[in-house]
PDB file of C-alpha atoms and ligand atoms in Angstrom:
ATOM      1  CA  UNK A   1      56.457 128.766  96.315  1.00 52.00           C
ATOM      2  CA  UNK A   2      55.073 126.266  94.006  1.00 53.00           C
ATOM      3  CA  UNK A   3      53.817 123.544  96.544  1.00 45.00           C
ATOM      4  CA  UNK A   4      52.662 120.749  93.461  1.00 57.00           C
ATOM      5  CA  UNK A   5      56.077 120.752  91.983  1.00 78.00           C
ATOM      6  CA  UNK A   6      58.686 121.506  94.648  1.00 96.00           C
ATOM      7  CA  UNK A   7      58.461 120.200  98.813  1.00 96.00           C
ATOM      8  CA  UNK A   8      59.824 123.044 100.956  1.00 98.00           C
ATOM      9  CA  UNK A   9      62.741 122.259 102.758  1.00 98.00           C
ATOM     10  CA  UNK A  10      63.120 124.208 106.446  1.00 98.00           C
ATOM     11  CA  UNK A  11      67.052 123.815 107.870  1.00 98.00           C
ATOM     12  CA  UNK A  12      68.232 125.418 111.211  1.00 98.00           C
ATOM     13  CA  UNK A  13      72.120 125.883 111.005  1.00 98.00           C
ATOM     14  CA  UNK A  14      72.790 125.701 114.597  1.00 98.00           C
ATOM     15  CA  UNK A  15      76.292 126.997 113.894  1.00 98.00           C
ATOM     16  CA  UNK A  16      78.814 126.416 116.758  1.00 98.00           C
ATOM     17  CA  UNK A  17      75.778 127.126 119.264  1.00 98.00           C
ATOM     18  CA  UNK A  18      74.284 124.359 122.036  1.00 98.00           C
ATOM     19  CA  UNK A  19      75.971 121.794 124.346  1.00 98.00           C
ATOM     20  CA  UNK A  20      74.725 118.429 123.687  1.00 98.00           C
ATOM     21  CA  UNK A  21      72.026 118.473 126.557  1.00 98.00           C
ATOM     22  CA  UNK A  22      70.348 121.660 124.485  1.00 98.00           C
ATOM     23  CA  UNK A  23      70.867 120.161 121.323  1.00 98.00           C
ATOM     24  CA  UNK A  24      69.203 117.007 121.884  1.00 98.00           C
ATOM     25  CA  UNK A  25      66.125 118.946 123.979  1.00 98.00           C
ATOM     26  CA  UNK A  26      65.869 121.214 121.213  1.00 98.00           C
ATOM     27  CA  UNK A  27      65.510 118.425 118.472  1.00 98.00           C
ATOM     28  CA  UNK A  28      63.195 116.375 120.513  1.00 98.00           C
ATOM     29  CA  UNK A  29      61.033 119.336 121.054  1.00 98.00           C
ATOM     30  CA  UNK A  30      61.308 120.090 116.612  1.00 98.00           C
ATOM     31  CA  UNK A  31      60.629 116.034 116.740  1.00 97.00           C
ATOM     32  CA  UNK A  32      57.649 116.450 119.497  1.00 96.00           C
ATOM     33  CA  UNK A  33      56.111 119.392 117.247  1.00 96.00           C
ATOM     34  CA  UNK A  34      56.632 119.312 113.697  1.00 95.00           C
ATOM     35  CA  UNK A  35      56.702 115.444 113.364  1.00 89.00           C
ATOM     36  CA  UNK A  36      53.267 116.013 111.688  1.00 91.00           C
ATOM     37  CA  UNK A  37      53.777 118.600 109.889  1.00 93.00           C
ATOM     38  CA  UNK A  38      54.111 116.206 106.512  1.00 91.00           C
ATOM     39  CA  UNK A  39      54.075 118.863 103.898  1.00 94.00           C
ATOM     40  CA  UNK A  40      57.699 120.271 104.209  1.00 97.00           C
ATOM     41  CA  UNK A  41      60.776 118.395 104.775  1.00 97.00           C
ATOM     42  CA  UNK A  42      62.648 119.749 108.359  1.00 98.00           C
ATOM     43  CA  UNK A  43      66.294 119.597 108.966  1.00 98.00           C
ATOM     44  CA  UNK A  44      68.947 120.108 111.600  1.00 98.00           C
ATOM     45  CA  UNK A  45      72.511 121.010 111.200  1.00 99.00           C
ATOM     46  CA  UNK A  46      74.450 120.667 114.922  1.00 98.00           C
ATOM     47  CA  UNK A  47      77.582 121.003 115.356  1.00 98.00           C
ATOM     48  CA  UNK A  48      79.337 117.470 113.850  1.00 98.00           C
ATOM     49  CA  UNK A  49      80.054 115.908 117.448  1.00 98.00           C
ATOM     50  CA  UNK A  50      76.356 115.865 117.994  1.00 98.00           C
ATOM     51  CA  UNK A  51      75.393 114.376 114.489  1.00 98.00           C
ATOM     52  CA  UNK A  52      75.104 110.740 115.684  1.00 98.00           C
ATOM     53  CA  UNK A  53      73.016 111.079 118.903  1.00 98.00           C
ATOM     54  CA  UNK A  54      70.766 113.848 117.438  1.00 98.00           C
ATOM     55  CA  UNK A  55      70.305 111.173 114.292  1.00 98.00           C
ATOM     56  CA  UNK A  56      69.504 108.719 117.242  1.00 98.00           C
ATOM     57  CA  UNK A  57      66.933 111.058 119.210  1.00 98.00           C
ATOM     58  CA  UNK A  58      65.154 112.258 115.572  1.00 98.00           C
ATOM     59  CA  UNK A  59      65.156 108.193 113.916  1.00 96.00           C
ATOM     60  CA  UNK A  60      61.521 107.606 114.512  1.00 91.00           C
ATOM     61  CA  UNK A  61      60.805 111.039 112.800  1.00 96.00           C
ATOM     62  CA  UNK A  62      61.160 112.441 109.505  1.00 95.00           C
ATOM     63  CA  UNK A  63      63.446 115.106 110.738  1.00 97.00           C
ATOM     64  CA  UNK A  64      66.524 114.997 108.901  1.00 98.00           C
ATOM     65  CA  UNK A  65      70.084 115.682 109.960  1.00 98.00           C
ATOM     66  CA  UNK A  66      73.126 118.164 108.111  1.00 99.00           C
ATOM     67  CA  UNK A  67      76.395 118.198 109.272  1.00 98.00           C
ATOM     68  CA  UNK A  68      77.773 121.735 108.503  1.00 98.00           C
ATOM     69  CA  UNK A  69      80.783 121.014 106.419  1.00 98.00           C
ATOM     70  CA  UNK A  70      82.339 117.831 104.103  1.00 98.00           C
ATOM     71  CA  UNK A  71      85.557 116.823 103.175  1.00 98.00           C
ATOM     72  CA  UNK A  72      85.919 116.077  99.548  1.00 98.00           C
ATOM     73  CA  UNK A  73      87.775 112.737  99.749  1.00 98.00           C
ATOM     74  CA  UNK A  74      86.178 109.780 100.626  1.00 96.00           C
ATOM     75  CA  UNK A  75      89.256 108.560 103.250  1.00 96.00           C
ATOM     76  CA  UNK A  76      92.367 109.285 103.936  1.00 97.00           C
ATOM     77  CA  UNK A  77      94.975 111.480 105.975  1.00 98.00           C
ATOM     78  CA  UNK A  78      93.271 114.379 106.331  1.00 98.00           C
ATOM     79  CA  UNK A  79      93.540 115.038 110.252  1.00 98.00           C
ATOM     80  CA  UNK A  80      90.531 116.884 111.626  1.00 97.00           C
ATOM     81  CA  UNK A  81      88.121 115.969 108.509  1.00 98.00           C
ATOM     82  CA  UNK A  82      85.217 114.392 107.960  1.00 98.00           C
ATOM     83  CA  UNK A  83      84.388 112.136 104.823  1.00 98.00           C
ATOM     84  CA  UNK A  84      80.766 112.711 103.496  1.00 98.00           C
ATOM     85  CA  UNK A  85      80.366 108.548 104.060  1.00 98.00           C
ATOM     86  CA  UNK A  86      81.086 108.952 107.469  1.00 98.00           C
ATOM     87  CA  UNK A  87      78.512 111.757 108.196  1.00 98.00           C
ATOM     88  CA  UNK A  88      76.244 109.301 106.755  1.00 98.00           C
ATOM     89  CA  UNK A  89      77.689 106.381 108.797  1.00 98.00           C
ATOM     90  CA  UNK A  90      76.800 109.064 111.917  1.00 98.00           C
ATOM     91  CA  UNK A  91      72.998 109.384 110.775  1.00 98.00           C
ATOM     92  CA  UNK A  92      72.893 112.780 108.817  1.00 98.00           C
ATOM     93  CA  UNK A  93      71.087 112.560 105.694  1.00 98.00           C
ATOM     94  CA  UNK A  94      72.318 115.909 104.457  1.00 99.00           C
ATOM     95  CA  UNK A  95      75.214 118.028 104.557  1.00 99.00           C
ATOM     96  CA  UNK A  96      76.020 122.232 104.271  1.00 98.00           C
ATOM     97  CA  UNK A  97      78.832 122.958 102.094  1.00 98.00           C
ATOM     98  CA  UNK A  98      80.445 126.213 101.168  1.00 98.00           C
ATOM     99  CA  UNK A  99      78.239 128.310 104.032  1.00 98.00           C
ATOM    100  CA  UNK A 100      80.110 131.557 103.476  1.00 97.00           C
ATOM    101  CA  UNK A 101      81.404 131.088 107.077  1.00 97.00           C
ATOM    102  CA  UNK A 102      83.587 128.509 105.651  1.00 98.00           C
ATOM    103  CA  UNK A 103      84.260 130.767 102.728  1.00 98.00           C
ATOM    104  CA  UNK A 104      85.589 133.823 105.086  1.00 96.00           C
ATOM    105  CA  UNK A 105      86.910 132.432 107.788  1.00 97.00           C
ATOM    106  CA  UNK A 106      88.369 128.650 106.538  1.00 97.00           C
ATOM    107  CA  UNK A 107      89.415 129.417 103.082  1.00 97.00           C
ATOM    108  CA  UNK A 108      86.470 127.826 101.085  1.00 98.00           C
ATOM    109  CA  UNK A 109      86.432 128.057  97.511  1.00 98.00           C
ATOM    110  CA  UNK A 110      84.320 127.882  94.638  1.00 98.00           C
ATOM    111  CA  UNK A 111      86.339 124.807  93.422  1.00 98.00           C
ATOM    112  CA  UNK A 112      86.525 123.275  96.728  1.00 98.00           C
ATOM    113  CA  UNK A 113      82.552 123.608  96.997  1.00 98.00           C
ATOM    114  CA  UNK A 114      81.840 121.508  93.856  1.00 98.00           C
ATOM    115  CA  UNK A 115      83.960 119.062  94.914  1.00 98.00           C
ATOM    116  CA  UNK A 116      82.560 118.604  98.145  1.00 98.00           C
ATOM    117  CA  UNK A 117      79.183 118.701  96.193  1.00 98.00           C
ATOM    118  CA  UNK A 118      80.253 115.358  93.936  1.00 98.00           C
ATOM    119  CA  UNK A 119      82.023 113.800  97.208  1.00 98.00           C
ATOM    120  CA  UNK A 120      78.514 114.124  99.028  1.00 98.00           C
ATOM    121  CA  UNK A 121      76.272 112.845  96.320  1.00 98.00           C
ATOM    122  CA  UNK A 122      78.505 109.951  95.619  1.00 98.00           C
ATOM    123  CA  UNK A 123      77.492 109.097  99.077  1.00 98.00           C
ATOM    124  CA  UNK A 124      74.418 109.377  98.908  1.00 98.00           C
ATOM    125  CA  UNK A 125      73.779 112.705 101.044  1.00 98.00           C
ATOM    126  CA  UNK A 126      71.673 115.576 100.031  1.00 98.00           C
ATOM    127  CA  UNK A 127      73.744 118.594  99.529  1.00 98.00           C
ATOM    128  CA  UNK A 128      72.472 121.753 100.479  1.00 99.00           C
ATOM    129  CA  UNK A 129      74.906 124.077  98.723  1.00 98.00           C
ATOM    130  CA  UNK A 130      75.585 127.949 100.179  1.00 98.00           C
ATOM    131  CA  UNK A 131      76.045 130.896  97.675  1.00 98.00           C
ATOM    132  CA  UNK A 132      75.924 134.899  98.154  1.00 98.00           C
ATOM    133  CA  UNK A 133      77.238 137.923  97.803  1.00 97.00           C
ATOM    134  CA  UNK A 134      79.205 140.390 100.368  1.00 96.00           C
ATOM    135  CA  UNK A 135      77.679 144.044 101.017  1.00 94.00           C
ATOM    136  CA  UNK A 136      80.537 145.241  98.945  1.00 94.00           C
ATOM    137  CA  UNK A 137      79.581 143.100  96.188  1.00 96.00           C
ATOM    138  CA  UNK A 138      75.882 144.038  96.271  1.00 95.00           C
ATOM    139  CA  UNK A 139      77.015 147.440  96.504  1.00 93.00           C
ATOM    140  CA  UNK A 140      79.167 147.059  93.514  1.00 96.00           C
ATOM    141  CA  UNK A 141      76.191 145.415  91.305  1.00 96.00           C
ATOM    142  CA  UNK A 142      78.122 142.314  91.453  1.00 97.00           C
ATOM    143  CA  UNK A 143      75.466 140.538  93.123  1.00 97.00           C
ATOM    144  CA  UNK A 144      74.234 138.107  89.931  1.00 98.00           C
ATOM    145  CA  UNK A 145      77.919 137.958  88.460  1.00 98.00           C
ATOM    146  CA  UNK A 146      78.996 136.470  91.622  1.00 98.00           C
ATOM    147  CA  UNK A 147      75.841 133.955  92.611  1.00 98.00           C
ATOM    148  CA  UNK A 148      76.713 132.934  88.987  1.00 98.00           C
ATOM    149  CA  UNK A 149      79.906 132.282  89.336  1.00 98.00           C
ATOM    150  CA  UNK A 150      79.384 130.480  92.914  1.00 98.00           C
ATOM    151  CA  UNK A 151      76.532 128.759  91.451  1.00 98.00           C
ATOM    152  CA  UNK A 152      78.115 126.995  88.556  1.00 98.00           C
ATOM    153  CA  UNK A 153      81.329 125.697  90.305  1.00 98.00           C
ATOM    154  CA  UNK A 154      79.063 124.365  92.913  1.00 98.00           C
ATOM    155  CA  UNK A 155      77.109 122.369  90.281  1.00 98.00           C
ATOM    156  CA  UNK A 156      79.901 121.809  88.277  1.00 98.00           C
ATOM    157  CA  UNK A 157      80.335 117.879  88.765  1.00 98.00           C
ATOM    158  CA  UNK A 158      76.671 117.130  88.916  1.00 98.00           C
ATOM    159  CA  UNK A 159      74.464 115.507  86.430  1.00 98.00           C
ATOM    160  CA  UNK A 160      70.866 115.906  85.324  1.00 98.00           C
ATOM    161  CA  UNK A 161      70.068 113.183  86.655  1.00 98.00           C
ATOM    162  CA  UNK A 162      71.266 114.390  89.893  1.00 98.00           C
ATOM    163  CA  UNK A 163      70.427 117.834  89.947  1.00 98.00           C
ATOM    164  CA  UNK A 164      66.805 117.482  91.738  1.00 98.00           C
ATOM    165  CA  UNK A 165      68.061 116.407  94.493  1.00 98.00           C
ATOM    166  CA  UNK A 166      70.842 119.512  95.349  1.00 98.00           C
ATOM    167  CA  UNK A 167      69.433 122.313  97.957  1.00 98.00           C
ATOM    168  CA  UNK A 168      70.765 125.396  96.873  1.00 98.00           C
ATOM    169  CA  UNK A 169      70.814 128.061 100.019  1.00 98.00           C
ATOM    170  CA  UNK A 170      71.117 131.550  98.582  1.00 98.00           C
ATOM    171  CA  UNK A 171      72.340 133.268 101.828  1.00 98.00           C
ATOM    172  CA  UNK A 172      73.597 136.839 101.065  1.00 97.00           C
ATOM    173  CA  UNK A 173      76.451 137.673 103.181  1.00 95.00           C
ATOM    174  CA  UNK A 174      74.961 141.295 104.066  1.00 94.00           C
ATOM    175  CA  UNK A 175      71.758 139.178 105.848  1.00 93.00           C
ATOM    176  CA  UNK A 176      73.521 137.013 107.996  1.00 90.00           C
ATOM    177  CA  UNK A 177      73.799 137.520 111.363  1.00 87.00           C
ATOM    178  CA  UNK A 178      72.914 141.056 110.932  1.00 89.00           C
ATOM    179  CA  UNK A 179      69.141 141.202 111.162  1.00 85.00           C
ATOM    180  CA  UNK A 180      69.087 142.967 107.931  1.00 85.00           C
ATOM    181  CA  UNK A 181      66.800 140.080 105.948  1.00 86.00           C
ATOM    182  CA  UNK A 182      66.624 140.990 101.902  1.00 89.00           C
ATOM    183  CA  UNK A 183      63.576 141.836 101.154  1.00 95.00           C
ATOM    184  CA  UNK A 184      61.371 139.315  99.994  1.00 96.00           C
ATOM    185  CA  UNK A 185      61.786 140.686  96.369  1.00 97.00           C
ATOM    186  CA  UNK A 186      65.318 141.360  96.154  1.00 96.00           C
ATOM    187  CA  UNK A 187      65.628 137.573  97.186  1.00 97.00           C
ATOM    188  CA  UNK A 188      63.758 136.476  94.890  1.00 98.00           C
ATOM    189  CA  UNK A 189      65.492 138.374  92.169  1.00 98.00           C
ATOM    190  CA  UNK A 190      68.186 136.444  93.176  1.00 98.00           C
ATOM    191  CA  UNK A 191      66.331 133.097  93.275  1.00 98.00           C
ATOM    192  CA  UNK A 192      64.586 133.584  89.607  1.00 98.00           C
ATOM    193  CA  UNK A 193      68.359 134.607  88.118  1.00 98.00           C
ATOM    194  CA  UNK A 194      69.879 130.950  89.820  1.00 98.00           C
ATOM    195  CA  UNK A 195      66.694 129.296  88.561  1.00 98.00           C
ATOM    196  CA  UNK A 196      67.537 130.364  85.133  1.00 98.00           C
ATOM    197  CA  UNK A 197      70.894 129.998  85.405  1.00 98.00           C
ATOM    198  CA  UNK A 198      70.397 125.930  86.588  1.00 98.00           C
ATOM    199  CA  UNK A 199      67.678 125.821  83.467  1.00 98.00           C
ATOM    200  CA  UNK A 200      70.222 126.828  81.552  1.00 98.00           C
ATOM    201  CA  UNK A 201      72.557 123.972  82.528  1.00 98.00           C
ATOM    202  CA  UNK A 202      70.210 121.424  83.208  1.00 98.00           C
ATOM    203  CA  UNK A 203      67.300 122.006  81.260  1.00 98.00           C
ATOM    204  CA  UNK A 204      64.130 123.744  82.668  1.00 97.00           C
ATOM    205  CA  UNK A 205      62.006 120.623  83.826  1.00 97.00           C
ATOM    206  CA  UNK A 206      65.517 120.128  86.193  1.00 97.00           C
ATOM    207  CA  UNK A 207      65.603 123.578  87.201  1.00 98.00           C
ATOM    208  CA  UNK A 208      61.992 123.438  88.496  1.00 97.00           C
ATOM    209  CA  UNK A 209      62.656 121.034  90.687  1.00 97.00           C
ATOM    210  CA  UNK A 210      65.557 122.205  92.317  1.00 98.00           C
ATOM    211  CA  UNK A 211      64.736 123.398  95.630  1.00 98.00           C
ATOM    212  CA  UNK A 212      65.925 127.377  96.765  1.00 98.00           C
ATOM    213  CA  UNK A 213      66.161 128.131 100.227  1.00 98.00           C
ATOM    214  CA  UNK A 214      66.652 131.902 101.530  1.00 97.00           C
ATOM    215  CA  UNK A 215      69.131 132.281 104.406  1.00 97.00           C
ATOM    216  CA  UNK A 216      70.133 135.654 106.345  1.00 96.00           C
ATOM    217  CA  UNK A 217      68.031 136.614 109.261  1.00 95.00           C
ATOM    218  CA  UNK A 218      64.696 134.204 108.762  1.00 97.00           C
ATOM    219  CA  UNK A 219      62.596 134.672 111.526  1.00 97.00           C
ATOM    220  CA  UNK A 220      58.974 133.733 112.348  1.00 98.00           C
ATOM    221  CA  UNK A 221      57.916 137.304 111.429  1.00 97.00           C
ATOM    222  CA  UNK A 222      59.467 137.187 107.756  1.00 97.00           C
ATOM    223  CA  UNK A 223      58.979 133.703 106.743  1.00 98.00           C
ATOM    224  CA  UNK A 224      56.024 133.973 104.904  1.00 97.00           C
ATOM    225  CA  UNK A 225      56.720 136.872 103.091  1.00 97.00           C
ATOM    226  CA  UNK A 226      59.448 134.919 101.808  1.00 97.00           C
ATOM    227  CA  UNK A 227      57.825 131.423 101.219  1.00 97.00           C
ATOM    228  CA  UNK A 228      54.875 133.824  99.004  1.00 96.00           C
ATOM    229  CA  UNK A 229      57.681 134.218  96.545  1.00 97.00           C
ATOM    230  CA  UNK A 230      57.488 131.966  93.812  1.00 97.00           C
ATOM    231  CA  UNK A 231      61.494 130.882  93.635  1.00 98.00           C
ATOM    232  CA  UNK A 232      61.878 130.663  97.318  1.00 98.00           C
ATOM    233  CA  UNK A 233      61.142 127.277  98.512  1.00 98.00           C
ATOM    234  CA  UNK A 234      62.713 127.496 102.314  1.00 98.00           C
ATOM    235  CA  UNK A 235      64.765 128.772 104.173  1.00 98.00           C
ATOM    236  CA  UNK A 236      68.003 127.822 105.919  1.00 98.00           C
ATOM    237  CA  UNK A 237      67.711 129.299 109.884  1.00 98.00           C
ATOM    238  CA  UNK A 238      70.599 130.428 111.736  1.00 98.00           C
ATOM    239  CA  UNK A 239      70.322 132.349 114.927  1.00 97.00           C
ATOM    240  CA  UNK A 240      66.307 131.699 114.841  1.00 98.00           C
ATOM    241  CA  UNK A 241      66.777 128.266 114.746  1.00 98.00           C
ATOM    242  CA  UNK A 242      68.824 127.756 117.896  1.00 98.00           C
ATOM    243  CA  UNK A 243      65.365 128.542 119.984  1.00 98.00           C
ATOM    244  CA  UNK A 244      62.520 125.760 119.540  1.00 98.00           C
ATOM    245  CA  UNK A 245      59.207 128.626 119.635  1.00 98.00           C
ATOM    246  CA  UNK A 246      60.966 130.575 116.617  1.00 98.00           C
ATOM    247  CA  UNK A 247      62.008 127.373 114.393  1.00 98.00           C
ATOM    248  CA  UNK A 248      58.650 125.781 115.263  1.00 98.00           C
ATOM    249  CA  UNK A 249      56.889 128.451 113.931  1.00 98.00           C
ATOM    250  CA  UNK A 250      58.896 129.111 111.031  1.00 98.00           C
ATOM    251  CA  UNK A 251      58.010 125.409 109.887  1.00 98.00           C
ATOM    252  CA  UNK A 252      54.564 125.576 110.870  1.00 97.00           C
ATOM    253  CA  UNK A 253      53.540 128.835 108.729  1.00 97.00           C
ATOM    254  CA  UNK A 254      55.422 126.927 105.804  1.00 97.00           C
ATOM    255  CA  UNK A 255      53.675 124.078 106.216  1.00 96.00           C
ATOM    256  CA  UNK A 256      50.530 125.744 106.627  1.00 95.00           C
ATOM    257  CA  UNK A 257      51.143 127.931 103.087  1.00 94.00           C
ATOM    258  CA  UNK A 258      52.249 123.936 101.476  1.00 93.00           C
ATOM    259  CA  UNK A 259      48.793 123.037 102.111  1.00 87.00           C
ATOM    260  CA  UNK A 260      47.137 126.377 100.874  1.00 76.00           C
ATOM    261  CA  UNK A 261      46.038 127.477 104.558  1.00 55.00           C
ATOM    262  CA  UNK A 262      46.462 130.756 105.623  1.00 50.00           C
ATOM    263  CA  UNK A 263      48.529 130.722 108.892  1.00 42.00           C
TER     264      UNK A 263
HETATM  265  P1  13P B   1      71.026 133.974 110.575  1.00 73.92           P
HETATM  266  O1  13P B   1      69.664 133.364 110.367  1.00 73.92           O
HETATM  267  O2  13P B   1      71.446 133.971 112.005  1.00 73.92           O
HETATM  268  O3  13P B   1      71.171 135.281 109.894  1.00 73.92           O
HETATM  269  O4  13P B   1      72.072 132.972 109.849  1.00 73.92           O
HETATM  270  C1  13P B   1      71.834 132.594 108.560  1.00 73.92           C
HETATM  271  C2  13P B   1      72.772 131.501 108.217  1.00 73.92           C
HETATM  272  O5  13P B   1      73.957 131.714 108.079  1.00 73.92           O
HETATM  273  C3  13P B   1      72.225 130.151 108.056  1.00 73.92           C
HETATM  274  O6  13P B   1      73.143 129.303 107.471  1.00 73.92           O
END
């Protein structure tokens, strides 16, 4: 983690989890919490019904707000979708695209991903973009051919000028869900290869400021193991971030390590 050049950035997918009574408990208690916490940037993704009033409960924080999917078209008749402006309309400052959830079960592709990239910077959201590789691809030393290849189509319609602000989320398939984290250096493998690989399309300066996160099983007990690597700078939470005493403590060891403190 390279806390002078890059601002960690902490994200709890909460996935199709929590009615809106537990979502908006569990944000005011991340709000209640980490609303010091200045030194990382904090994000929640609920499930897009609950956008607006979490964005309501969290405005007088610096908590921001994903919704967990885009459409690439700014209107039209696309029943069931949501335009990036209107996620913005609803509060959400940032939005997930091409979580491999999406890819497996809802047909995602790499295509599809950088357009929904383009579609959410033209308005004006962050996107926090989702590549990885299946177990069979790892097995199959595929692993950096097809980050690569996820990597650049997600970028594909972004500029330099542009490129600091896209979160990349390296979340390898094989971690998700299953409790099975990578190890902090076999993510970070993976992180130095996509910081290369951006350096090589936008110039190294870019590519150092383009924030990494690590997603697949984060918990409180791996965190910092991860956030010690120097290409890892966050993580995007599933299942850990559904419970307030697990996310909270996840951002407050990385916030702790942003200021150079022990936790
Ligand atoms: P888990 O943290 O539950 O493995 O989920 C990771 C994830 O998919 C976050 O987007």
């Amino acid at each position: 983690m390279h806390p002078t050049t890059r601002r960690p950035i902490l994200a709890g997918n909460w996935k199709m989890h929590l009615d809106l009574a537990a979502g908006l408990a569990l944000a005011s208690e991340i709000r209640n919490r980490c609303s010091r916490l200045r030194s990382v940037d904090v994000v929640v993704a609920p499930v897009a019904l609950a956008v607006y009033p979490i964005a309501q409960r969290l405005a007088d924080s610096h908590i921001g707000v994903a919704a967990q999917n885009c459409h690439y078209a700014a209107r039209g008749a696309f029943t069931g979708e949501l335009a990036p402006s209107q996620i913005k309309d609803a509060g959400a400052g940032y939005v997930v695209i091409g979580h491999s959830e999406r890819r497996q079960f809802f047909g995602e592709t790499d295509e599809g991903v950088g357009k929904k990239v383009r579609a959410a910077l033209d308005a004006a959201l962050v996107p926090i973009a989702c590549i990885g590789e299946t177990l069979a691809e790892r097995e199959a030393n595929r692993t950096l051919e097809v980050v690569t290849r996820q990597l650049d189509a997600a970028v594909a319609a972004v500029s330099k000028d542009e490129a600091p602000t896209v979160v990349i989320a390296y979340e390898p398939v094989w971690a998700i869900g299953t409790g099975r984290t990578a190890t902090p250096a076999q993510a970070q493998e993976v992180h130095a290869a996509i910081r290369a690989r951006l350096g090589e399309r936008f110039g190294r300066d870019v590519a150092e400021r383009i924030r990494l996160q690590y997603g697949g099983s984060v918990k409180a007990d791996n965190i910092a193991a991860l956030m010690s690597e120097a290409d890892i700078d966050g993580a995007l939470v599933g299942g850990a971030s559904l419970e307030a005493e697990s996310f909270i403590s996840i951002v407050t060891q990385t916030a702790e390590l942003a200021q150079g403190r022990p936790s």
